[in-house]
Every structure is written in C-alpha cells, then in structure tokens.
Tab-separated table of C-alpha atoms and ligand atoms in Angstrom:
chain	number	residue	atom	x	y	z
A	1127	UNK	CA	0.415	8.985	0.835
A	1128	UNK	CA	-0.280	9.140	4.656
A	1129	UNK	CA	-1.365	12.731	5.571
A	1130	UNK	CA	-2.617	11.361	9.448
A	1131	UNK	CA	-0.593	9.973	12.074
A	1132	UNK	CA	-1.905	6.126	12.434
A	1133	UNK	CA	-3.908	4.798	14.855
A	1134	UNK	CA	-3.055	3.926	18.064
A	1135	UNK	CA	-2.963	0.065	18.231
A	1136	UNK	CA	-5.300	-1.785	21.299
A	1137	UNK	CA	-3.837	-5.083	20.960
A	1138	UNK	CA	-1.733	-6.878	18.786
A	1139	UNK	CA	-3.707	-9.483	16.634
A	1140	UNK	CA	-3.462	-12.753	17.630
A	1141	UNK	CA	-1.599	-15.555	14.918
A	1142	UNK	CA	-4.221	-17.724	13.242
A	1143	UNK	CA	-7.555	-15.771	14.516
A	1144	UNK	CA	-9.357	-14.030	11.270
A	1145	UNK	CA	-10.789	-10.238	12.062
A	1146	UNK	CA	-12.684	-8.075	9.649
A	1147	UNK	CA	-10.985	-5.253	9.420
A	1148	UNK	CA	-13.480	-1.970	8.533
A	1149	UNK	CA	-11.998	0.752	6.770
A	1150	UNK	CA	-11.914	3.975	8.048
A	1151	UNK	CA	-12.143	7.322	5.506
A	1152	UNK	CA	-9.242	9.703	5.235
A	1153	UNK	CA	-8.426	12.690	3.142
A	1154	UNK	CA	-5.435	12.523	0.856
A	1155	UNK	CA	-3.636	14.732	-0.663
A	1156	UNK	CA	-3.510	19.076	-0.046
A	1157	UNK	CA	-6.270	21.209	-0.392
A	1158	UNK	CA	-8.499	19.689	-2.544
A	1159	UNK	CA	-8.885	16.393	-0.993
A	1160	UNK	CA	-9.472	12.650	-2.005
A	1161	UNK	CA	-11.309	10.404	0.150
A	1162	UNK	CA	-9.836	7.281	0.731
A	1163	UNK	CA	-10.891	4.506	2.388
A	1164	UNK	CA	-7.677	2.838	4.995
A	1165	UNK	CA	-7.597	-0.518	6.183
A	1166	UNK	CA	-4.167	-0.615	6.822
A	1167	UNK	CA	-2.776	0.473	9.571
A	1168	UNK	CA	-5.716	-0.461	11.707
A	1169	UNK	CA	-5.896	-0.480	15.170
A	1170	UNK	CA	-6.023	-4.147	15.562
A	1171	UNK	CA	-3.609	-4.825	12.591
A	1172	UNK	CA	-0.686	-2.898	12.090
A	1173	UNK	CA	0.868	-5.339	9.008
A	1174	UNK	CA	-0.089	-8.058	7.010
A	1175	UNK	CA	3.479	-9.955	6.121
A	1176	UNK	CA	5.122	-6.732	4.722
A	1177	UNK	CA	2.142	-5.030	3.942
A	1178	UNK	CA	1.695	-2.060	6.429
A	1179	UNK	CA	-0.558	0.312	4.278
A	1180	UNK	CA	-3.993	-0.084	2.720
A	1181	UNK	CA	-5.797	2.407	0.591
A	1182	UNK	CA	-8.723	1.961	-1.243
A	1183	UNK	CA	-10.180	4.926	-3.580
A	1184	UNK	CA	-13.576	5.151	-6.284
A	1185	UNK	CA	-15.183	3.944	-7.918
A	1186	UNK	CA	-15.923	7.217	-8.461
A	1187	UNK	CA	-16.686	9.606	-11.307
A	1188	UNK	CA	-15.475	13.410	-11.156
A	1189	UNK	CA	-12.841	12.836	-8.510
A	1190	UNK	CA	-9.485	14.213	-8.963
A	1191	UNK	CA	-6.547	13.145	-7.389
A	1192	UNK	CA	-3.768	15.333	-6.644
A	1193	UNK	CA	-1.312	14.668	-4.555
A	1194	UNK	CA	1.441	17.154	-4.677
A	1195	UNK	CA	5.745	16.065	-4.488
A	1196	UNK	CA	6.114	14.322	-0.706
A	1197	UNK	CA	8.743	11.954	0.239
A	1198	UNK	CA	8.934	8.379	1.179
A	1199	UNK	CA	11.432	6.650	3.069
A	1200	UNK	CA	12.182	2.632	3.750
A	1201	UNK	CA	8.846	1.217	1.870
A	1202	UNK	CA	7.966	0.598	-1.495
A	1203	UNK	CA	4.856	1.963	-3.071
A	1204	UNK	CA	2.427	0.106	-4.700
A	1205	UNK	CA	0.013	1.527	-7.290
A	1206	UNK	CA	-2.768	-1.178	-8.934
A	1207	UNK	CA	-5.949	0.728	-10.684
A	1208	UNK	CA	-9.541	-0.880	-11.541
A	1209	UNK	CA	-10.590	1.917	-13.308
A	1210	UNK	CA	-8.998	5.307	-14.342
A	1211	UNK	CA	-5.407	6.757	-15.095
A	1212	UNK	CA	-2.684	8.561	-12.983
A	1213	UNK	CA	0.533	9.602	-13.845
A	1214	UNK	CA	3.583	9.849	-11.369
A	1215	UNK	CA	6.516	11.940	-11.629
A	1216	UNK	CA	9.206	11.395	-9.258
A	1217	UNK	CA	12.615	13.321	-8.736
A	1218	UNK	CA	14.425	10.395	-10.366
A	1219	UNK	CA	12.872	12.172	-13.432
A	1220	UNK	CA	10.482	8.882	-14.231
A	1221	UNK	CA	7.073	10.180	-15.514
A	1222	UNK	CA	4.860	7.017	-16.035
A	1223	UNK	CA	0.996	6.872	-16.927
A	1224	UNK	CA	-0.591	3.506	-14.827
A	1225	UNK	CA	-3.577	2.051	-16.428
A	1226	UNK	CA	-5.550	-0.879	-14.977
A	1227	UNK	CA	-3.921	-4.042	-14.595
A	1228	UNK	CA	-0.855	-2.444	-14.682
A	1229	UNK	CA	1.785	-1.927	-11.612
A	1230	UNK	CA	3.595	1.343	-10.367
A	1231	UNK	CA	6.499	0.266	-8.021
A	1232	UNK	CA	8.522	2.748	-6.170
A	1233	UNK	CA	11.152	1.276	-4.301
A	1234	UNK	CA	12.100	4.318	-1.545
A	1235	UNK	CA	15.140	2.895	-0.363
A	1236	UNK	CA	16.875	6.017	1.727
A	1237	UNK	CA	14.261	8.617	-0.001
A	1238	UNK	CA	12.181	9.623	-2.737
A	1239	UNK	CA	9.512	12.005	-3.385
A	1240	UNK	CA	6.984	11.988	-5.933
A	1241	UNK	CA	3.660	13.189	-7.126
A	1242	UNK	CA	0.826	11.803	-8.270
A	1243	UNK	CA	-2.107	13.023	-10.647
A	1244	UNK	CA	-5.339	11.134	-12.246
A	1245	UNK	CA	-6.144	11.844	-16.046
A	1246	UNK	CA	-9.186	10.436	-16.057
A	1247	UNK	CA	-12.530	11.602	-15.174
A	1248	UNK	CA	-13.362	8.110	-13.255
A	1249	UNK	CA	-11.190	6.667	-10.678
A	1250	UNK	CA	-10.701	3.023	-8.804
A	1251	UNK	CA	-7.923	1.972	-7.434
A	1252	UNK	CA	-5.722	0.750	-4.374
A	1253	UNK	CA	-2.247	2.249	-2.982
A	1254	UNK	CA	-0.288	0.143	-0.581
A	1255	UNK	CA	3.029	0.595	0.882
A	1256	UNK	CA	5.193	-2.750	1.723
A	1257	UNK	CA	7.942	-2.122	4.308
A	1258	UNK	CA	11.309	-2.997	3.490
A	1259	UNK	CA	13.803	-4.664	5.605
A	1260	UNK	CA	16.971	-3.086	7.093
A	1261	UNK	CA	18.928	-4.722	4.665
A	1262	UNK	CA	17.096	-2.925	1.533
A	1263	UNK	CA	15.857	0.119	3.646
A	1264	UNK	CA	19.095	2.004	2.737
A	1265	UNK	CA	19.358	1.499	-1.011
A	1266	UNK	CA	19.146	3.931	-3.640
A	1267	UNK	CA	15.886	4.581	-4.934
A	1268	UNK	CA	14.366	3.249	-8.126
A	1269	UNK	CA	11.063	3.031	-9.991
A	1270	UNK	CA	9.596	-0.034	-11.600
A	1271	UNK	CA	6.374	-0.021	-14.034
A	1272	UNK	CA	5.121	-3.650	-14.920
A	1273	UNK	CA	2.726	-3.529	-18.075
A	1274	UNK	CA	2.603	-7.059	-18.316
A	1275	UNK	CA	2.163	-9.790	-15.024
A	1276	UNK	CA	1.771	-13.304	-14.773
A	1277	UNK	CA	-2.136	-14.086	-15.381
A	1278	UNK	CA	-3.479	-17.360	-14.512
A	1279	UNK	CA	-6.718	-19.160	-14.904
A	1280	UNK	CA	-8.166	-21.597	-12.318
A	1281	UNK	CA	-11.669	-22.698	-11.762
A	1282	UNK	CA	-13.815	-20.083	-10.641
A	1283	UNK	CA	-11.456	-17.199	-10.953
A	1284	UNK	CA	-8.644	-15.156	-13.007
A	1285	UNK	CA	-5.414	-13.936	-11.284
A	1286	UNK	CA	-2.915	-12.043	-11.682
A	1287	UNK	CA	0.026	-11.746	-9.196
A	1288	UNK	CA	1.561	-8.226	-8.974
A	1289	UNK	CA	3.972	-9.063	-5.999
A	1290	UNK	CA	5.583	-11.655	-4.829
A	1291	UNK	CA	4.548	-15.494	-5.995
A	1292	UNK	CA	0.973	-17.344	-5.820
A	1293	UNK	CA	0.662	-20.532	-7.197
A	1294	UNK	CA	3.674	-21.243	-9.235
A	1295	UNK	CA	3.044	-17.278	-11.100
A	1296	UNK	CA	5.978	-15.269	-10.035
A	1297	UNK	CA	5.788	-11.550	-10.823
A	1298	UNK	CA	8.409	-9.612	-12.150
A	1299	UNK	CA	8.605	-6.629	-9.540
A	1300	UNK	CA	10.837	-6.220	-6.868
A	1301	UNK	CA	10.520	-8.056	-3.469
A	1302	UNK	CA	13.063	-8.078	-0.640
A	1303	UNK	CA	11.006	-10.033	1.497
A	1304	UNK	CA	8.846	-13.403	0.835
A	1305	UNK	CA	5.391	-11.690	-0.105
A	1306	UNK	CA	2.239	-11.531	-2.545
A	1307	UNK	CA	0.120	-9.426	-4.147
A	1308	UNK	CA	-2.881	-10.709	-6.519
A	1309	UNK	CA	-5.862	-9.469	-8.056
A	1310	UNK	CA	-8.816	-12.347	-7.837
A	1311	UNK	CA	-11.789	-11.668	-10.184
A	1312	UNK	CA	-14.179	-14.803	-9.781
A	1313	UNK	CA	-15.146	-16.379	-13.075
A	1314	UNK	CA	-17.501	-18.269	-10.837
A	1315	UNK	CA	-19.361	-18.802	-7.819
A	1316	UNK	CA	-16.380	-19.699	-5.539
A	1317	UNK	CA	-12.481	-20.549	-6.042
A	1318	UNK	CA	-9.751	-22.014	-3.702
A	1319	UNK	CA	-6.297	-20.670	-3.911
A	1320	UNK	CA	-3.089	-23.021	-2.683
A	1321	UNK	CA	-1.422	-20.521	-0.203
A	1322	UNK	CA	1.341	-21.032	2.247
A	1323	UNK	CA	0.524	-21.846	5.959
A	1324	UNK	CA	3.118	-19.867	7.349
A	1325	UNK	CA	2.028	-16.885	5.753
A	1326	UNK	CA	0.013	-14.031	7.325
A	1327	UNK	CA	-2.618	-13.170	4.400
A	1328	UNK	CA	-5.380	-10.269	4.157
A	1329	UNK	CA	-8.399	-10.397	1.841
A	1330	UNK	CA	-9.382	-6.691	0.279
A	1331	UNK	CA	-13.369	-7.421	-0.465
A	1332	UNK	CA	-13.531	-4.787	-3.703
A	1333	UNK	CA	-16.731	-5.248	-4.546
A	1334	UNK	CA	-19.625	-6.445	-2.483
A	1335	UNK	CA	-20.870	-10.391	-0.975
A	1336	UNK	CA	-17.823	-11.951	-0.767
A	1337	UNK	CA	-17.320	-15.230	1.702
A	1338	UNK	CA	-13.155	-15.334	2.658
A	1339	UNK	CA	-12.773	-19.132	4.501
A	1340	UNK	CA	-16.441	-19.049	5.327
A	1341	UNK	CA	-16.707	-15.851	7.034
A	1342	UNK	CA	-19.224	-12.988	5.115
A	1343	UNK	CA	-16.409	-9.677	4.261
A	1344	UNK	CA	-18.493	-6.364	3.567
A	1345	UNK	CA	-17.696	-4.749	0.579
A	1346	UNK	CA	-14.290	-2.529	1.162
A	1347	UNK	CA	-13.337	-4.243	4.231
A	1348	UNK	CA	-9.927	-6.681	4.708
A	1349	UNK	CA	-9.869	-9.668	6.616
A	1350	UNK	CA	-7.251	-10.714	8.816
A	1351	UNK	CA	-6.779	-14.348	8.269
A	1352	UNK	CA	-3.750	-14.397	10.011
A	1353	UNK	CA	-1.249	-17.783	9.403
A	1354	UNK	CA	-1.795	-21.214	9.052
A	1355	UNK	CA	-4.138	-21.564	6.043
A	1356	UNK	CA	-3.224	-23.890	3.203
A	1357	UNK	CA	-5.428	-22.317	1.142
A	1358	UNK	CA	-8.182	-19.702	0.700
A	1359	UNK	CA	-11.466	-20.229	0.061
A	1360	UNK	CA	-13.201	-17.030	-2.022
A	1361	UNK	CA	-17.046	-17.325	-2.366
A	1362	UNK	CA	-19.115	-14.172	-4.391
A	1363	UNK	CA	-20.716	-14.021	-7.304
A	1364	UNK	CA	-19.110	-13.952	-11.270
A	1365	UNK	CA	-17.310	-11.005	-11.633
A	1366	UNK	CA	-16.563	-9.899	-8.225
A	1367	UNK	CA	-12.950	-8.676	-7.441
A	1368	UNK	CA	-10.946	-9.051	-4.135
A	1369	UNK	CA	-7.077	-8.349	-3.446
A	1370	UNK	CA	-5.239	-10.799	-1.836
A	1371	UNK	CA	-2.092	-9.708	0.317
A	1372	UNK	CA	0.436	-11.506	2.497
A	1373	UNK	CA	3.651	-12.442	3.357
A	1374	UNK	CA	6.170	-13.671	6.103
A	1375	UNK	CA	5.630	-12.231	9.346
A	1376	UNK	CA	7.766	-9.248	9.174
A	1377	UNK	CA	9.668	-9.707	12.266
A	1378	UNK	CA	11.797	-5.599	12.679
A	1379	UNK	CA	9.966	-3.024	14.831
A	1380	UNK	CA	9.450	0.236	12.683
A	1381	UNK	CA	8.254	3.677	13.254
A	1382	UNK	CA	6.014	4.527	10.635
A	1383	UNK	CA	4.880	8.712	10.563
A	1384	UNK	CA	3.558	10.258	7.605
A	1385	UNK	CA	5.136	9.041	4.311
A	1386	UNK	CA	8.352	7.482	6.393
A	1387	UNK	CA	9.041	4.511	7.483
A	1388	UNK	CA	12.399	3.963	10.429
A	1389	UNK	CA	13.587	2.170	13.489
A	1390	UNK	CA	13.314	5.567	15.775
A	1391	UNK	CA	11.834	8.445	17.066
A	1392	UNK	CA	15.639	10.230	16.069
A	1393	UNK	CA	15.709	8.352	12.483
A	1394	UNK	CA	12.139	10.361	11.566
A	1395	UNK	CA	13.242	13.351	13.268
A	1396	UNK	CA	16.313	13.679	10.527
A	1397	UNK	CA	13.985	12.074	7.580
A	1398	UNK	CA	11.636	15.051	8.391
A	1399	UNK	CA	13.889	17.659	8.401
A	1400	UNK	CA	15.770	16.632	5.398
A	1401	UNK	CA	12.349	16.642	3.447
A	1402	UNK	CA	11.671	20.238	4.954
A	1403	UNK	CA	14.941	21.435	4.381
A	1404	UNK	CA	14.882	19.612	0.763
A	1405	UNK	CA	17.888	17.941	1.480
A	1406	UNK	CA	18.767	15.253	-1.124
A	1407	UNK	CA	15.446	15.784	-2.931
A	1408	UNK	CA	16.017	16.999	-6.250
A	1409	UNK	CA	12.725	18.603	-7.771
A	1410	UNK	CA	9.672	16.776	-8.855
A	1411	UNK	CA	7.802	17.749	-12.565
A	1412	UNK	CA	4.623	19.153	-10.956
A	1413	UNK	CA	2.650	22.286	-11.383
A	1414	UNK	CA	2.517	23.696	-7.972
A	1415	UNK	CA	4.458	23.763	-4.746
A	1416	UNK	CA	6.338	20.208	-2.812
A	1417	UNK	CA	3.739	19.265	0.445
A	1418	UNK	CA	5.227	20.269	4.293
A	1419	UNK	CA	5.185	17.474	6.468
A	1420	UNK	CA	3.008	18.124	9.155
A	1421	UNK	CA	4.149	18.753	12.490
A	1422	UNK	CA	5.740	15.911	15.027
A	1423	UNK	CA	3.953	15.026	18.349
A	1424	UNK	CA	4.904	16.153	21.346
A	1425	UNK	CA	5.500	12.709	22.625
A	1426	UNK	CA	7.894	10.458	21.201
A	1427	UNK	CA	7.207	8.448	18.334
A	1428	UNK	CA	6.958	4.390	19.547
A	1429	UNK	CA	8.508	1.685	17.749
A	1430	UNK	CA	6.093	-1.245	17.497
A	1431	UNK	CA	6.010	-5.193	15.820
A	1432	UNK	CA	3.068	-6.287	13.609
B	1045	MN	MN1	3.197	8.685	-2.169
C-alpha cells in the first residue's frame, strides 16, 4: 500500500532513453512501520507499460509487516516473495498464505480492501500495483493465487513469468492490458531475453552488480529502458536475481492518491469518502482496527500520462 502522496513528476521520460531509477525509502503500513524501498512512482517515471507502483522490502530478519484493512481502487495488486510468508485477508473473505515463487493477484476493479500480515521471521519481497484500463477499472473485484507459473530455462538464466507473456511462457493470471512480469535468476554470467520493441520495460536489480543493455544498475535500483529493444541483455554473476517489468505504453491519464487509482480529482474525492464512510466495504478478518485514509491536499489532485 501507498501511505504518501507520490512525487511530483519534473519531466516526463523520454521514449527509448534508459534512466536508473534510485529508490527512495518509505514507511508502510500504521504504527509500527515497514521500510520499503519505492521505485515506482518516481519523479522521472511515473509507469512502466501498466506498471505504476514499485516496492521493494528485506531481505531482512525480525521485520514484521502489518498492514492493517485499506482499500484499493482501479489497479491490481501484485504480491511476489524471495524469502518469507504473508497472508492476506480481503473482504471477499479470501485468506491466502504467499510463499516464494508464488503470486497474490488482487484484481480491485471498483474496490477492495484488504490486509496483509508476514508469518515469518525473515522477509523479501516486492509489491507492485498494475493499473487497469477504463474498460476493467469498473469490474467486480476478485482474487487470484497462482502456486504454479510457467518456468523456463535458457542459457544463463531461469525464468519464470508471473504476468503477462515472455518468450512464448504465458502465465496464468489476469491481464487486461498487453504486459509482463518475470523473475530472472542468472544460471550464468550473462543471458539475453527476446522482448518486444514496442514495449516500455524496467529492470528491478534485486541483488547487487548487475549490467541491464550495458549500463552498471546498483543493487535495488530499476532501470528505465524505455521502448525499442528487441531484447535485453542481463550481465551479473550466478545466482543473482532481477525483475523484469513492462508492457504497452499505457496511453489513459489517471489520478493515482493513496491506495486509489481514477480519472479525477471528483472520482478520488467519492473513492475516499466511501472508504471512510465504509461504504461497500464489507469487513476484513484482521485483529485490529481498518486504516483512515489520510487527508486530501488542498490543491486539486492532477491527472497526468506516463
Ligand atoms: Mn494493499
């Protein structure tokens, strides 16, 4: 979840120019707060394709997440672990344990809210939040968990695709726009993924001396690659991980506050005081009380492109 309004953007990044995107840390979660680390939104990258929100958490030993019942509106999240266990309960009454290698999808639709707790005494792991398009931003919500994906093998590297389609491997989960999601942990000293040139794509750096297309990524930063790449070139050492993101330009302006995702400054307005008025939210399983949304600015809330 987003508890900080995002950054304000200085530019718009420009098609087919790479930029290293550093991550910037952020508390999640109430009271007893999580450190995250956000690449997405950044203020020289709002999206990536679809993707509009990057978190990356741990590793990390003795860290607790907690993240009490908030709402989402017109985005799906996605939930990928390294390490670790959470569970989610939602108010569709879904209570699923993730493990690593495994996917938690929650399609918002309209609205959701849910809450999110780790089992575990070590944590790694990623949340990201793909945007859905007008056309599938009014659906009912539903929940999705993916225990199995489509794993391939390739010289120097292992993938699996949790969105979307790489290669040929076509996961399972629910996409309404063209998109993918992968996990790349290099078997060897480089690998070179077939990707599609008119595709924007990002490049998480997990762990640490990876080369994306030639240019060095520090460990828990994203490049920007931007379109027009027929492939992807990963360099690192044997064992190293990255996440690979990217999809279609997504072409709607949005206004994304907190956990919701519209067209307009009105549209969060109503999605805000429906959550604070618990309208249409039936209850989440969770010991403790649902999470206010924070107050709006006193300026009005811009829509903006990618
Ligand atoms: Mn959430």
């Amino acid at each position: 979840m987003s508890n900080i309004a995002p950054p304000t953007f200085e530019s718009d990044a420009t098609q087919g120019a790479s930029h290293v995107l550093l991550p910037r840390e952020v508390p999640l979660g109430g009271p007893r707060a999580m450190l995250v680390r956000r690449t997405l939104p950044h203020k020289v990258r709002r999206m990536i394709g679809p993707w509009c929100f990057v978190d990356h958490y741990g590793p990390a030993t003795s860290v607790h997440m907690d993240v009490p019942p908030h709402p989402h509106t017109g985005l799906q999240t996605v939930s990928w672990l390294l390490s670790g266990q959470i569970r989610h309960n939602d108010n569709l009454g879904y209570e699923q344990l993730i493990e690593p290698g495994q996917l938690n999808l929650m399609t918002a639709g309209k609205a959701i809210a849910h809450a999110e707790v780790s089992l575990s005494e070590e944590l790694h792991g990623i949340q990201l939040w793909v945007v859905l398009p007008d056309s599938a931003r009014h659906q009912a919500p539903h929940f999705e968990h993916h225990g199995e994906l489509p794993r391939f093998s390739k010289p120097g590297a292992d993938v699996v695709v949790m969105m979307g389609e790489l290669e040929g491997a076509v996961s399972p989960a629910a996409t309404y726009s063209p998109m993918v999601g992968a996990e790349i942990t290099l078997t060897g000293n480089s690998t070179t993924l077939q990707t599609k040139g008119d595709f924007e794509y990002g490049v998480l750096a997990i762990t640490d001396n990876a080369t994306v297309n030639g240019q060095a990524v520090p460990q828990h930063a994203l490049i920007d690659l931007g379109t027009g790449h027929d492939s992807i070139t990963i360099e690192a050492t044997p064992g190293a991980k990255l996440l690979l993101i990217g999809g279609a330009h997504f072409e709607e302006e949005i206004v994304m506050w907190w956990n919701f995702i519209g067209r307009s400054h009105e549209e969060i307005e109503q999605m805000r005081r429906d959550w604070q008025a618990q309208n249409g939210y039936p209850e989440v399983k969770y010991p403790g009380t649902w999470l206010r949304a924070p107050e709006l600015p006193n300026t009005r809330l811009k829509s903006r492109g990618a």
